[in-house]
């Protein structure tokens, strides 16, 4: 007989795992369909580069409460220094000014993802959702695990697969890549994060343990000429950042990925809800992608817990969720896209507007408070 569920979650990344954990006490029949991670290489390859993630306070609290992050494993950001290389105008956001313990916490995405996967073991079905058919209620899903195919049914399918299943359309190609890893600097970080905009793309330095983690966007063209030698890489990084932190040294292994703004083509058809990176993938500037995905999780969990089981996946349920999430998703997408494009522009008028914008934010405490709240809370910061 075909197994039947109330909710099937496709994907056990951080968003899929957080979704499953948010539903675990609701008395629903749920399953998380996700492929097993690849077996570790033998002999082990060099350690994978740290991919830093800055979690806003609400995301941090949620993941800690769910047990996905252990207390004291993150590095708090107490101050964010935002500037534009070679232009006037800069602003500083401080946790103390906004009576907050911190503006966020920095953790390693890879470790978080491994922990997320392990935490869904009680609900896990190994495999990948291949496709689904809807001939009314319920949906029928085809699951493939290696060469074996299987069929299950569900009232609601939550796609948290990062964008493989419901294909994403590319809205903008930034013609940039993001380099990430860790590096040491002569001066200690003192829990200060830097977001430094340059004509090529933003460079974020995030306090991470006793080091800095970096996410450095450069033009795609430069990706091929970036030095592989550690010392030369540090020199290039210092050349972009400047001398404020002293000498850069001891860079870790690093990797780079292309940067695209993508959005799900047709979100939220009947019986199917798309969350996290499966709904959109953003430029990493301002560190909003996972925070936005976790706000999807919070609102979907609240909607599911206040719905009758029979109504899960109904057209009305799916449409109501889409409506609830529209403003936050659109505003976050627009803000990160604006930051990524405005500051990478070499036009003098745009440069002037950007510089004046940064200087004005710095001069106006309410504007600084709004920016801090916007980064922490998403659309809830909009009065
Ligand atoms: C360099 C960089 C820096 C970033 N910095 C930040 C930051 O500071 N703050 C922030 O909030 N965000 C940041 N982000 C964004 C953040 O990493 C992503 O938004 C987040 O990891 C998305 O999580 P997810 O669970 O939605 O998707 P994913 O992590 O992509 O997980 C999807 C999962 O689904 C599984 N899957 C795929 N296909 C199927 C299928 N058919 N069936 C079942 N399972 C499937 C995959 O195996 C995977 O485990 C950054 C991103 C980058 C690249």
CSV table of C-alpha atoms and ligand atoms in Angstrom, one decimal:
chain,number,residue,atom,x,y,z
A,1,UNK,CA,0.0,0.0,0.0
A,2,UNK,CA,1.3,3.5,-0.8
A,3,UNK,CA,2.4,5.4,2.3
A,4,UNK,CA,0.5,8.6,2.9
A,5,UNK,CA,1.8,11.7,4.8
A,6,UNK,CA,0.3,15.0,5.9
A,7,UNK,CA,3.5,16.9,5.0
A,8,UNK,CA,6.5,15.8,2.9
A,9,UNK,CA,9.6,18.1,3.0
A,10,UNK,CA,12.0,17.8,0.1
A,11,UNK,CA,15.5,18.6,1.2
A,12,UNK,CA,17.4,18.5,4.5
A,13,UNK,CA,19.5,21.6,4.2
A,14,UNK,CA,19.2,24.0,7.1
A,15,UNK,CA,15.8,25.3,5.9
A,16,UNK,CA,14.3,21.8,5.3
A,17,UNK,CA,15.6,20.6,8.7
A,18,UNK,CA,14.3,23.6,10.6
A,19,UNK,CA,10.9,23.1,8.9
A,20,UNK,CA,10.8,19.5,10.0
A,21,UNK,CA,11.8,20.4,13.6
A,22,UNK,CA,9.2,23.2,13.7
A,23,UNK,CA,6.4,20.6,12.9
A,24,UNK,CA,7.6,17.7,15.0
A,25,UNK,CA,5.2,18.3,17.9
A,26,UNK,CA,2.1,19.0,15.9
A,27,UNK,CA,0.9,15.4,15.7
A,28,UNK,CA,1.2,15.3,11.9
A,29,UNK,CA,2.6,12.5,9.8
A,30,UNK,CA,5.7,14.1,8.2
A,31,UNK,CA,8.7,12.8,6.3
A,32,UNK,CA,11.9,14.6,5.0
A,33,UNK,CA,13.1,13.2,1.7
A,34,UNK,CA,16.8,13.9,1.2
A,35,UNK,CA,19.8,12.2,-0.4
A,36,UNK,CA,22.4,10.7,1.8
A,37,UNK,CA,25.5,12.9,1.9
A,38,UNK,CA,28.5,11.6,-0.1
A,39,UNK,CA,30.8,9.2,1.9
A,40,UNK,CA,33.9,11.0,3.2
A,41,UNK,CA,36.9,10.7,0.9
A,42,UNK,CA,39.6,8.2,2.0
A,43,UNK,CA,42.3,9.4,2.6
A,44,UNK,CA,40.5,12.6,3.7
A,45,UNK,CA,40.9,15.6,1.4
A,46,UNK,CA,42.1,18.9,2.9
A,47,UNK,CA,39.6,20.5,5.2
A,48,UNK,CA,36.7,22.2,3.2
A,49,UNK,CA,36.8,26.0,3.4
A,50,UNK,CA,34.7,27.7,6.0
A,51,UNK,CA,31.7,29.2,4.4
A,52,UNK,CA,30.6,31.9,6.9
A,53,UNK,CA,27.0,32.6,7.6
A,54,UNK,CA,25.9,35.7,9.5
A,55,UNK,CA,22.7,34.8,11.4
A,56,UNK,CA,20.4,37.6,12.5
A,57,UNK,CA,19.3,37.3,16.2
A,58,UNK,CA,15.8,35.8,15.4
A,59,UNK,CA,17.4,33.1,13.2
A,60,UNK,CA,20.1,32.4,15.8
A,61,UNK,CA,17.4,32.1,18.6
A,62,UNK,CA,15.3,29.7,16.4
A,63,UNK,CA,18.2,27.4,15.5
A,64,UNK,CA,19.5,27.3,19.1
A,65,UNK,CA,16.0,26.5,20.4
A,66,UNK,CA,15.7,23.7,17.9
A,67,UNK,CA,19.1,22.3,18.9
A,68,UNK,CA,20.6,22.9,15.4
A,69,UNK,CA,23.2,25.2,17.0
A,70,UNK,CA,24.9,24.7,20.3
A,71,UNK,CA,25.1,27.8,22.5
A,72,UNK,CA,28.5,29.6,22.5
A,73,UNK,CA,29.5,28.2,19.1
A,74,UNK,CA,28.9,31.4,17.1
A,75,UNK,CA,31.0,34.6,17.1
A,76,UNK,CA,28.9,37.6,18.0
A,77,UNK,CA,28.9,40.7,15.7
A,78,UNK,CA,28.8,43.8,18.0
A,79,UNK,CA,29.5,46.4,15.3
A,80,UNK,CA,29.1,46.6,11.5
A,81,UNK,CA,31.3,49.0,9.6
A,82,UNK,CA,30.0,49.8,6.1
A,83,UNK,CA,32.1,51.7,3.7
A,84,UNK,CA,32.9,52.2,0.0
A,85,UNK,CA,36.4,51.9,-1.2
A,86,UNK,CA,37.7,55.1,-2.8
A,87,UNK,CA,34.6,57.2,-2.1
A,88,UNK,CA,33.4,59.3,0.8
A,89,UNK,CA,30.6,58.2,3.1
A,90,UNK,CA,30.5,55.4,5.6
A,91,UNK,CA,28.2,54.2,8.4
A,92,UNK,CA,28.6,52.2,11.6
A,93,UNK,CA,25.9,50.1,13.2
A,94,UNK,CA,26.4,49.1,16.8
A,95,UNK,CA,24.5,46.7,19.0
A,96,UNK,CA,25.0,48.9,22.0
A,97,UNK,CA,23.3,51.9,20.2
A,98,UNK,CA,20.2,49.7,19.6
A,99,UNK,CA,20.3,48.1,23.1
A,100,UNK,CA,20.9,44.6,21.6
A,101,UNK,CA,23.4,42.0,22.9
A,102,UNK,CA,24.7,41.6,19.3
A,103,UNK,CA,23.7,42.4,15.7
A,104,UNK,CA,24.1,38.7,14.7
A,105,UNK,CA,26.3,35.6,15.1
A,106,UNK,CA,28.7,34.1,12.6
A,107,UNK,CA,28.8,30.3,12.2
A,108,UNK,CA,30.2,27.9,9.5
A,109,UNK,CA,27.5,26.9,7.0
A,110,UNK,CA,29.0,23.5,6.4
A,111,UNK,CA,29.0,22.5,10.0
A,112,UNK,CA,25.4,23.8,10.4
A,113,UNK,CA,24.3,21.8,7.3
A,114,UNK,CA,25.9,18.6,8.6
A,115,UNK,CA,24.2,19.1,12.0
A,116,UNK,CA,20.9,19.9,10.3
A,117,UNK,CA,21.0,16.6,8.3
A,118,UNK,CA,21.7,14.5,11.4
A,119,UNK,CA,18.9,16.2,13.3
A,120,UNK,CA,16.2,15.0,10.9
A,121,UNK,CA,17.2,11.3,11.2
A,122,UNK,CA,13.8,10.4,12.9
A,123,UNK,CA,11.9,11.7,9.9
A,124,UNK,CA,14.3,10.8,7.2
A,125,UNK,CA,13.6,8.9,4.0
A,126,UNK,CA,16.8,8.5,1.8
A,127,UNK,CA,16.3,9.6,-1.8
A,128,UNK,CA,15.3,12.5,-4.0
A,129,UNK,CA,11.8,13.7,-5.0
A,130,UNK,CA,11.9,13.2,-8.8
A,131,UNK,CA,8.5,14.6,-9.7
A,132,UNK,CA,4.9,14.8,-8.5
A,133,UNK,CA,1.4,14.5,-10.0
A,134,UNK,CA,-1.7,16.1,-8.8
A,135,UNK,CA,-5.0,14.6,-9.6
A,136,UNK,CA,-6.7,16.4,-6.7
A,137,UNK,CA,-5.9,15.7,-3.1
A,138,UNK,CA,-3.4,14.1,-2.2
A,139,UNK,CA,-0.3,14.6,-4.4
A,140,UNK,CA,1.5,11.5,-5.6
A,141,UNK,CA,5.4,11.8,-5.4
A,142,UNK,CA,8.0,9.7,-7.2
A,143,UNK,CA,11.0,9.1,-5.0
A,144,UNK,CA,14.3,7.7,-6.3
A,145,UNK,CA,17.0,6.2,-4.1
A,146,UNK,CA,19.9,5.0,-6.3
A,147,UNK,CA,18.2,2.8,-8.9
A,148,UNK,CA,15.1,2.1,-6.7
A,149,UNK,CA,11.9,4.1,-7.3
A,150,UNK,CA,9.1,4.4,-4.8
A,151,UNK,CA,5.8,6.2,-4.6
A,152,UNK,CA,4.3,8.1,-1.6
A,153,UNK,CA,1.3,10.4,-1.2
A,154,UNK,CA,1.0,13.7,0.7
A,155,UNK,CA,-1.5,16.5,1.4
A,156,UNK,CA,1.3,19.1,1.3
A,157,UNK,CA,4.7,19.1,-0.4
A,158,UNK,CA,7.2,21.6,0.9
A,159,UNK,CA,10.1,22.2,-1.5
A,160,UNK,CA,13.2,23.1,0.5
A,161,UNK,CA,15.6,21.6,-2.1
A,162,UNK,CA,17.6,24.7,-2.9
A,163,UNK,CA,16.0,25.1,-6.3
A,164,UNK,CA,16.6,21.9,-8.2
A,165,UNK,CA,13.0,20.7,-8.5
A,166,UNK,CA,10.9,23.7,-9.3
A,167,UNK,CA,13.4,25.3,-11.6
A,168,UNK,CA,14.6,28.8,-10.8
A,169,UNK,CA,14.8,31.5,-13.4
A,170,UNK,CA,17.8,33.8,-13.5
A,171,UNK,CA,16.7,37.4,-12.8
A,172,UNK,CA,20.2,38.8,-12.9
A,173,UNK,CA,23.7,37.6,-13.5
A,174,UNK,CA,26.0,39.8,-11.5
A,175,UNK,CA,29.1,38.7,-13.5
A,176,UNK,CA,30.7,38.2,-10.1
A,177,UNK,CA,32.0,35.3,-8.1
A,178,UNK,CA,32.2,35.0,-4.3
A,179,UNK,CA,35.4,33.8,-2.7
A,180,UNK,CA,35.1,32.5,0.8
A,181,UNK,CA,37.4,31.1,3.6
A,182,UNK,CA,39.2,32.4,6.7
A,183,UNK,CA,42.2,34.7,7.2
A,184,UNK,CA,44.1,36.2,10.1
A,185,UNK,CA,44.9,39.9,10.5
A,186,UNK,CA,47.5,41.5,12.6
A,187,UNK,CA,44.9,43.5,14.6
A,188,UNK,CA,42.2,41.3,16.4
A,189,UNK,CA,38.6,41.6,15.2
A,190,UNK,CA,37.1,42.9,18.4
A,191,UNK,CA,33.7,41.5,17.1
A,192,UNK,CA,33.6,44.1,14.4
A,193,UNK,CA,32.3,43.0,10.9
A,194,UNK,CA,33.2,45.0,7.8
A,195,UNK,CA,31.1,45.4,4.6
A,196,UNK,CA,33.4,47.1,2.2
A,197,UNK,CA,31.9,47.9,-1.2
A,198,UNK,CA,34.2,48.1,-4.2
A,199,UNK,CA,33.7,48.7,-7.9
A,200,UNK,CA,34.0,45.0,-8.4
A,201,UNK,CA,31.7,43.8,-5.7
A,202,UNK,CA,31.4,43.8,-1.9
A,203,UNK,CA,34.0,42.3,0.5
A,204,UNK,CA,32.6,41.1,3.9
A,205,UNK,CA,35.0,40.4,6.8
A,206,UNK,CA,33.1,38.6,9.6
A,207,UNK,CA,34.6,37.9,13.1
A,208,UNK,CA,34.9,34.1,13.3
A,209,UNK,CA,36.6,32.6,16.4
A,210,UNK,CA,40.1,34.1,16.6
A,211,UNK,CA,40.1,34.9,12.8
A,212,UNK,CA,38.1,36.7,10.2
A,213,UNK,CA,35.9,34.8,7.7
A,214,UNK,CA,35.6,36.5,4.4
A,215,UNK,CA,33.1,36.6,1.6
A,216,UNK,CA,34.7,38.5,-1.3
A,217,UNK,CA,32.8,39.2,-4.5
A,218,UNK,CA,35.1,39.9,-7.5
A,219,UNK,CA,34.4,40.2,-11.2
A,220,UNK,CA,34.0,36.8,-12.9
A,221,UNK,CA,36.9,37.8,-15.2
A,222,UNK,CA,39.2,38.1,-12.2
A,223,UNK,CA,38.3,34.6,-11.0
A,224,UNK,CA,40.7,33.0,-13.5
A,225,UNK,CA,43.6,35.3,-12.6
A,226,UNK,CA,43.2,35.2,-8.8
A,227,UNK,CA,46.5,34.0,-7.3
A,228,UNK,CA,46.5,30.5,-5.9
A,229,UNK,CA,49.6,31.3,-3.8
A,230,UNK,CA,48.5,32.1,-0.2
A,231,UNK,CA,50.7,35.1,0.2
A,232,UNK,CA,49.7,36.7,-3.1
A,233,UNK,CA,46.0,36.0,-2.3
A,234,UNK,CA,46.4,37.8,1.1
A,235,UNK,CA,48.1,40.7,-0.7
A,236,UNK,CA,45.2,41.0,-3.1
A,237,UNK,CA,42.7,40.8,-0.2
A,238,UNK,CA,44.6,43.6,1.7
A,239,UNK,CA,44.8,45.6,-1.5
A,240,UNK,CA,41.0,45.6,-1.7
A,241,UNK,CA,40.3,46.1,2.0
A,242,UNK,CA,43.0,48.6,3.0
A,243,UNK,CA,45.3,48.8,6.0
A,244,UNK,CA,42.8,49.2,8.9
A,245,UNK,CA,43.4,45.7,10.2
A,246,UNK,CA,47.1,45.5,9.5
A,247,UNK,CA,48.7,42.6,7.7
A,248,UNK,CA,46.6,39.7,6.3
A,249,UNK,CA,48.1,36.2,6.7
A,250,UNK,CA,47.4,32.5,7.2
A,251,UNK,CA,44.6,32.3,4.7
A,252,UNK,CA,42.7,29.0,4.7
A,253,UNK,CA,41.8,26.9,1.7
A,254,UNK,CA,39.2,28.9,-0.2
A,255,UNK,CA,36.6,28.3,-2.9
A,256,UNK,CA,34.5,30.5,-5.1
A,257,UNK,CA,31.0,30.3,-6.6
A,258,UNK,CA,29.2,32.4,-9.3
A,259,UNK,CA,26.6,35.0,-8.1
A,260,UNK,CA,23.2,35.1,-9.6
A,261,UNK,CA,19.8,36.4,-8.5
A,262,UNK,CA,17.3,33.6,-9.1
A,263,UNK,CA,13.6,33.2,-8.4
A,264,UNK,CA,11.2,30.3,-8.5
A,265,UNK,CA,9.3,30.4,-11.8
A,266,UNK,CA,5.9,29.5,-10.6
A,267,UNK,CA,5.7,29.4,-6.8
A,268,UNK,CA,3.0,27.8,-4.7
A,269,UNK,CA,0.8,25.8,-7.0
A,270,UNK,CA,-1.9,23.8,-5.3
A,271,UNK,CA,-0.5,21.3,-2.8
A,272,UNK,CA,3.1,22.7,-3.2
A,273,UNK,CA,4.9,25.4,-1.2
A,274,UNK,CA,8.4,26.5,-2.0
A,275,UNK,CA,10.7,27.9,0.8
A,276,UNK,CA,14.3,28.9,1.4
A,277,UNK,CA,16.7,29.0,-1.6
A,278,UNK,CA,14.2,27.0,-3.6
A,279,UNK,CA,12.1,30.2,-3.7
A,280,UNK,CA,15.0,32.5,-4.4
A,281,UNK,CA,18.7,32.7,-4.3
A,282,UNK,CA,20.2,36.1,-3.5
A,283,UNK,CA,23.6,37.8,-3.7
A,284,UNK,CA,25.3,37.2,-0.4
A,285,UNK,CA,25.8,41.0,0.3
A,286,UNK,CA,24.2,41.8,3.7
A,287,UNK,CA,23.9,38.0,4.5
A,288,UNK,CA,20.1,37.7,4.0
A,289,UNK,CA,19.5,34.3,2.2
A,290,UNK,CA,19.2,31.9,5.1
A,291,UNK,CA,17.6,34.5,7.4
A,292,UNK,CA,14.9,34.9,4.8
A,293,UNK,CA,14.5,31.2,4.4
A,294,UNK,CA,14.1,30.8,8.2
A,295,UNK,CA,11.4,33.5,8.2
A,296,UNK,CA,9.6,31.2,5.6
A,297,UNK,CA,9.9,28.4,8.1
A,298,UNK,CA,8.4,30.4,11.0
A,299,UNK,CA,5.4,31.6,9.0
A,300,UNK,CA,4.7,28.2,7.4
A,301,UNK,CA,4.9,26.4,10.8
A,302,UNK,CA,2.5,28.9,12.3
A,303,UNK,CA,0.1,28.5,9.3
A,304,UNK,CA,0.2,24.7,9.5
A,305,UNK,CA,-0.3,24.7,13.2
A,306,UNK,CA,-3.5,26.8,12.9
A,307,UNK,CA,-4.9,24.9,10.0
A,308,UNK,CA,-7.0,21.8,10.0
A,309,UNK,CA,-5.2,18.8,8.7
A,310,UNK,CA,-7.7,18.4,5.9
A,311,UNK,CA,-7.0,22.0,4.6
A,312,UNK,CA,-3.2,21.5,4.3
A,313,UNK,CA,-2.2,21.9,0.7
A,314,UNK,CA,-5.6,23.3,-0.4
A,315,UNK,CA,-5.5,26.1,-3.0
A,316,UNK,CA,-6.6,28.6,-0.3
A,317,UNK,CA,-3.9,27.5,2.2
A,318,UNK,CA,-1.2,27.7,-0.4
A,319,UNK,CA,-2.4,31.1,-1.7
A,320,UNK,CA,-2.6,32.5,1.8
A,321,UNK,CA,1.0,31.5,2.6
A,322,UNK,CA,2.2,33.1,-0.7
A,323,UNK,CA,0.4,36.3,0.2
A,324,UNK,CA,1.9,36.4,3.7
A,325,UNK,CA,5.4,36.0,2.4
A,326,UNK,CA,5.2,38.3,-0.6
A,327,UNK,CA,6.3,41.6,0.9
A,328,UNK,CA,9.3,40.2,2.9
A,329,UNK,CA,10.6,38.2,0.0
A,330,UNK,CA,10.2,41.1,-2.5
A,331,UNK,CA,11.7,43.7,-0.2
A,332,UNK,CA,14.7,41.5,0.8
A,333,UNK,CA,15.3,40.6,-2.9
A,334,UNK,CA,15.1,44.3,-3.9
A,335,UNK,CA,17.4,45.5,-1.1
A,336,UNK,CA,20.2,43.0,-1.7
A,337,UNK,CA,20.0,43.5,-5.4
A,338,UNK,CA,20.2,47.3,-5.0
A,339,UNK,CA,23.2,47.0,-2.7
A,340,UNK,CA,24.9,44.5,-5.1
A,341,UNK,CA,24.4,46.7,-8.2
A,342,UNK,CA,24.5,50.3,-6.9
A,343,UNK,CA,27.9,50.0,-5.2
A,344,UNK,CA,29.4,48.1,-8.1
A,345,UNK,CA,28.5,50.9,-10.4
A,346,UNK,CA,31.3,53.1,-11.7
A,347,UNK,CA,28.9,55.9,-12.9
A,348,UNK,CA,29.8,59.1,-11.1
A,349,UNK,CA,26.1,60.1,-10.5
A,350,UNK,CA,25.3,56.7,-9.0
A,351,UNK,CA,28.6,56.9,-7.0
A,352,UNK,CA,27.5,60.3,-5.6
A,353,UNK,CA,24.0,59.1,-4.7
A,354,UNK,CA,25.6,56.0,-2.9
A,355,UNK,CA,28.1,58.1,-1.0
A,356,UNK,CA,25.4,60.6,0.1
A,357,UNK,CA,23.2,57.7,1.1
A,358,UNK,CA,25.9,56.2,3.4
A,359,UNK,CA,26.8,59.6,4.8
A,360,UNK,CA,23.1,60.4,5.5
A,361,UNK,CA,22.5,57.0,7.2
A,362,UNK,CA,25.5,57.7,9.4
A,363,UNK,CA,24.2,61.2,10.3
A,364,UNK,CA,20.6,60.1,11.1
A,365,UNK,CA,20.2,57.8,14.1
A,366,UNK,CA,16.6,56.8,13.0
A,367,UNK,CA,18.0,55.7,9.6
A,368,UNK,CA,20.7,53.7,11.3
A,369,UNK,CA,18.1,52.1,13.6
A,370,UNK,CA,15.9,51.3,10.5
A,371,UNK,CA,18.9,49.7,8.7
A,372,UNK,CA,19.8,47.6,11.7
A,373,UNK,CA,16.2,46.5,12.2
A,374,UNK,CA,15.8,45.8,8.4
A,375,UNK,CA,18.9,43.5,8.5
A,376,UNK,CA,17.7,41.7,11.6
A,377,UNK,CA,13.9,41.4,11.1
A,378,UNK,CA,13.3,41.7,7.3
A,379,UNK,CA,9.9,43.3,6.3
A,380,UNK,CA,8.8,43.3,10.0
A,381,UNK,CA,11.1,46.3,10.3
A,382,UNK,CA,8.9,48.3,7.9
A,383,UNK,CA,6.4,50.3,10.0
B,1,LIG,C1,29.1,32.7,-0.1
B,1,LIG,C2,27.8,32.8,0.6
B,1,LIG,C3,27.6,33.4,1.8
B,1,LIG,C4,26.3,33.5,2.4
B,1,LIG,N1,26.2,34.2,3.5
B,1,LIG,C5,25.0,34.2,4.1
B,1,LIG,C6,24.8,34.9,5.3
B,1,LIG,O1,25.7,35.6,5.9
B,1,LIG,N2,23.6,34.9,5.9
B,1,LIG,C7,22.5,34.3,5.3
B,1,LIG,O2,21.4,34.4,5.9
B,1,LIG,N3,22.6,33.6,4.2
B,1,LIG,C8,23.8,33.6,3.6
B,1,LIG,N4,24.0,32.8,2.4
B,1,LIG,C9,22.8,32.1,1.8
B,1,LIG,C10,22.6,30.8,2.5
B,1,LIG,O3,23.7,30.0,2.4
B,1,LIG,C11,21.4,30.0,1.8
B,1,LIG,O4,20.3,30.9,1.7
B,1,LIG,C12,21.0,28.8,2.6
B,1,LIG,O5,22.1,27.9,2.8
B,1,LIG,C13,19.9,28.0,1.8
B,1,LIG,O6,19.5,26.9,2.5
B,1,LIG,P1,18.4,25.9,2.0
B,1,LIG,O7,18.2,24.8,3.0
B,1,LIG,O8,17.2,26.7,1.5
B,1,LIG,O9,19.0,25.3,0.6
B,1,LIG,P2,20.3,24.3,0.4
B,1,LIG,O10,21.3,24.5,1.4
B,1,LIG,O11,20.7,24.4,-1.0
B,1,LIG,O12,19.7,22.8,0.8
B,1,LIG,C14,18.9,22.1,-0.2
B,1,LIG,C15,19.0,20.6,0.2
B,1,LIG,O13,18.0,19.9,-0.7
B,1,LIG,C16,18.6,18.7,-1.1
B,1,LIG,N5,17.9,18.4,-2.4
B,1,LIG,C17,18.2,18.9,-3.6
B,1,LIG,N6,17.4,18.3,-4.6
B,1,LIG,C18,16.6,17.5,-3.9
B,1,LIG,C19,15.5,16.6,-4.3
B,1,LIG,N7,15.1,16.5,-5.6
B,1,LIG,N8,14.9,15.9,-3.3
B,1,LIG,C20,15.2,16.0,-2.0
B,1,LIG,N9,16.2,16.8,-1.6
B,1,LIG,C21,16.9,17.5,-2.5
B,1,LIG,C22,20.1,19.0,-1.3
B,1,LIG,O14,20.8,17.8,-1.2
B,1,LIG,C23,20.3,20.0,-0.1
B,1,LIG,O15,20.7,19.3,1.1
B,1,LIG,C24,25.2,32.8,1.8
B,1,LIG,C25,25.4,32.1,0.6
B,1,LIG,C26,26.7,32.1,0.0
B,1,LIG,C27,26.8,31.3,-1.3
